[in-house]
Amino acid sequence: MDAELRNMLVKILENQEQFRINQEQFNSKLEGFENRLEGFENKLEGFENRLEGFENKLEGFESKLEKNTEAIVSLEQKMMDRTEALFDGYKANTEKITELSEKIDDLRYDLNNFGIKVLRNETKILDLDRRLAK
């Protein structure tokens, strides 16, 4: 029985040694997994930081876009106001040109009538001058 106990004890010690080796291998692999997991966590943190940077840039672009949109709307309003003023000025100028054209036409008519009257009066003067000369 001693031999049997001894064999069992030897087997237990061998199994215990094998268990210790397996446990060391397991701990080593576990440590490797932990290191890899820590690496993944670091990479994930890096991605989160980059994403945060992109979000900040996007907010900056959105802010700039909003300012540009406001500037464009403001410019459009100014352009509309100026275009309206220019159109009003164009309309007023056209009305004045039409009015002046009509006045010029009236003056030409009056001038022609005046010229005709002058010719008639010259003719009358010449006739009177001929009569007086006789």
XYZ file of C-alpha atoms in Angstrom:
134
model
C 0.000 0.000 0.000
C 2.856 2.291 0.589
C 3.930 1.776 -2.969
C 0.435 2.481 -4.130
C 0.273 5.612 -1.985
C 3.673 6.591 -3.211
C 2.587 6.117 -6.859
C -0.558 8.131 -6.172
C 1.498 10.819 -4.461
C 3.925 10.890 -7.386
C 0.995 11.167 -9.807
C -0.530 13.919 -7.690
C 2.796 15.768 -7.658
C 3.184 15.268 -11.422
C -0.374 16.434 -11.967
C 0.274 19.339 -9.625
C 3.422 20.243 -11.606
C 1.500 19.919 -14.875
C -1.289 22.021 -13.376
C 1.277 24.685 -12.343
C 2.754 24.684 -15.879
C -0.717 24.922 -17.400
C -1.614 27.670 -14.969
C 1.557 29.597 -15.899
C 0.756 29.171 -19.598
C -2.814 30.256 -18.955
C -1.614 33.275 -16.951
C 0.843 34.123 -19.721
C -1.880 33.892 -22.373
C -4.248 35.842 -20.147
C -1.599 38.528 -19.731
C -1.189 38.588 -23.529
C -4.936 38.989 -23.973
C -4.954 41.722 -21.348
C -2.131 43.508 -23.196
C -3.975 43.160 -26.500
C -7.175 44.360 -24.875
C -5.293 47.340 -23.443
C -3.942 48.013 -26.939
C -7.465 47.894 -28.337
C -8.649 50.228 -25.603
C -5.826 52.647 -26.470
C -6.718 52.461 -30.157
C -10.377 52.974 -29.330
C -9.465 55.984 -27.216
C -7.414 57.293 -30.144
C -10.395 56.807 -32.447
C -12.642 58.573 -29.955
C -10.191 61.492 -29.819
C -10.041 61.648 -33.604
C -13.830 61.473 -33.792
C -14.072 64.288 -31.262
C -11.631 66.273 -33.410
C -13.774 65.629 -36.475
C -16.875 66.679 -34.554
C -15.145 69.900 -33.518
C -14.100 70.556 -37.102
C -17.621 69.827 -38.277
C -19.007 72.277 -35.719
C -16.498 74.844 -36.985
C -17.598 74.213 -40.571
C -21.242 74.455 -39.560
C -20.527 77.748 -37.806
C -18.683 79.087 -40.851
C -21.452 77.860 -43.119
C -24.034 79.617 -40.973
C -22.009 82.851 -41.053
C -21.545 82.546 -44.822
C -25.244 81.876 -45.266
C -26.071 84.956 -43.204
C -23.578 87.000 -45.248
C -25.062 85.715 -48.500
C -28.591 86.531 -47.346
C -27.418 89.991 -46.317
C -25.705 90.518 -49.679
C -28.779 89.287 -51.512
C -30.928 91.752 -49.575
C -28.517 94.601 -50.327
C -28.429 93.602 -53.980
C -32.214 93.476 -54.112
C -32.435 96.910 -52.487
C -29.850 98.333 -54.880
C -31.432 96.639 -57.883
C -34.785 98.068 -56.876
C -33.227 101.522 -56.448
C -31.493 101.220 -59.825
C -34.732 100.112 -61.446
C -36.577 103.030 -59.858
C -33.839 105.360 -61.111
C -33.997 103.811 -64.571
C -37.774 104.186 -64.568
C -37.537 107.821 -63.418
C -34.868 108.538 -66.062
C -37.012 106.950 -68.758
C -40.000 109.022 -67.682
C -37.898 112.210 -67.720
C -36.416 111.339 -71.122
C -39.931 110.749 -72.470
C -41.089 114.020 -70.941
C -38.118 115.895 -72.399
C -38.642 114.250 -75.797
C -42.240 115.450 -75.763
C -41.115 118.971 -74.789
C -38.505 118.940 -77.561
C -41.159 117.825 -80.040
C -43.412 120.672 -78.815
C -40.517 123.138 -79.112
C -39.771 121.934 -82.660
C -43.407 122.396 -83.547
C -43.420 125.871 -81.994
C -40.126 126.709 -83.725
C -41.491 125.577 -87.073
C -44.638 127.648 -86.499
C -42.483 130.593 -85.450
C -40.365 130.147 -88.585
C -43.498 130.089 -90.713
C -44.762 133.255 -88.994
C -41.398 134.925 -89.515
C -41.489 134.041 -93.222
C -45.055 135.354 -93.490
C -44.055 138.552 -91.727
C -40.979 138.915 -93.961
C -43.195 138.450 -96.958
C -45.602 141.060 -95.619
C -42.698 143.419 -94.890
C -41.368 142.940 -98.398
C -44.833 143.544 -99.812
C -45.193 146.687 -97.712
C -41.739 147.796 -98.694
C -42.628 147.338 -102.392
C -45.883 149.205 -101.957
C -44.165 152.041 -100.166
C -41.479 152.143 -102.788
C -44.065 152.675 -105.566
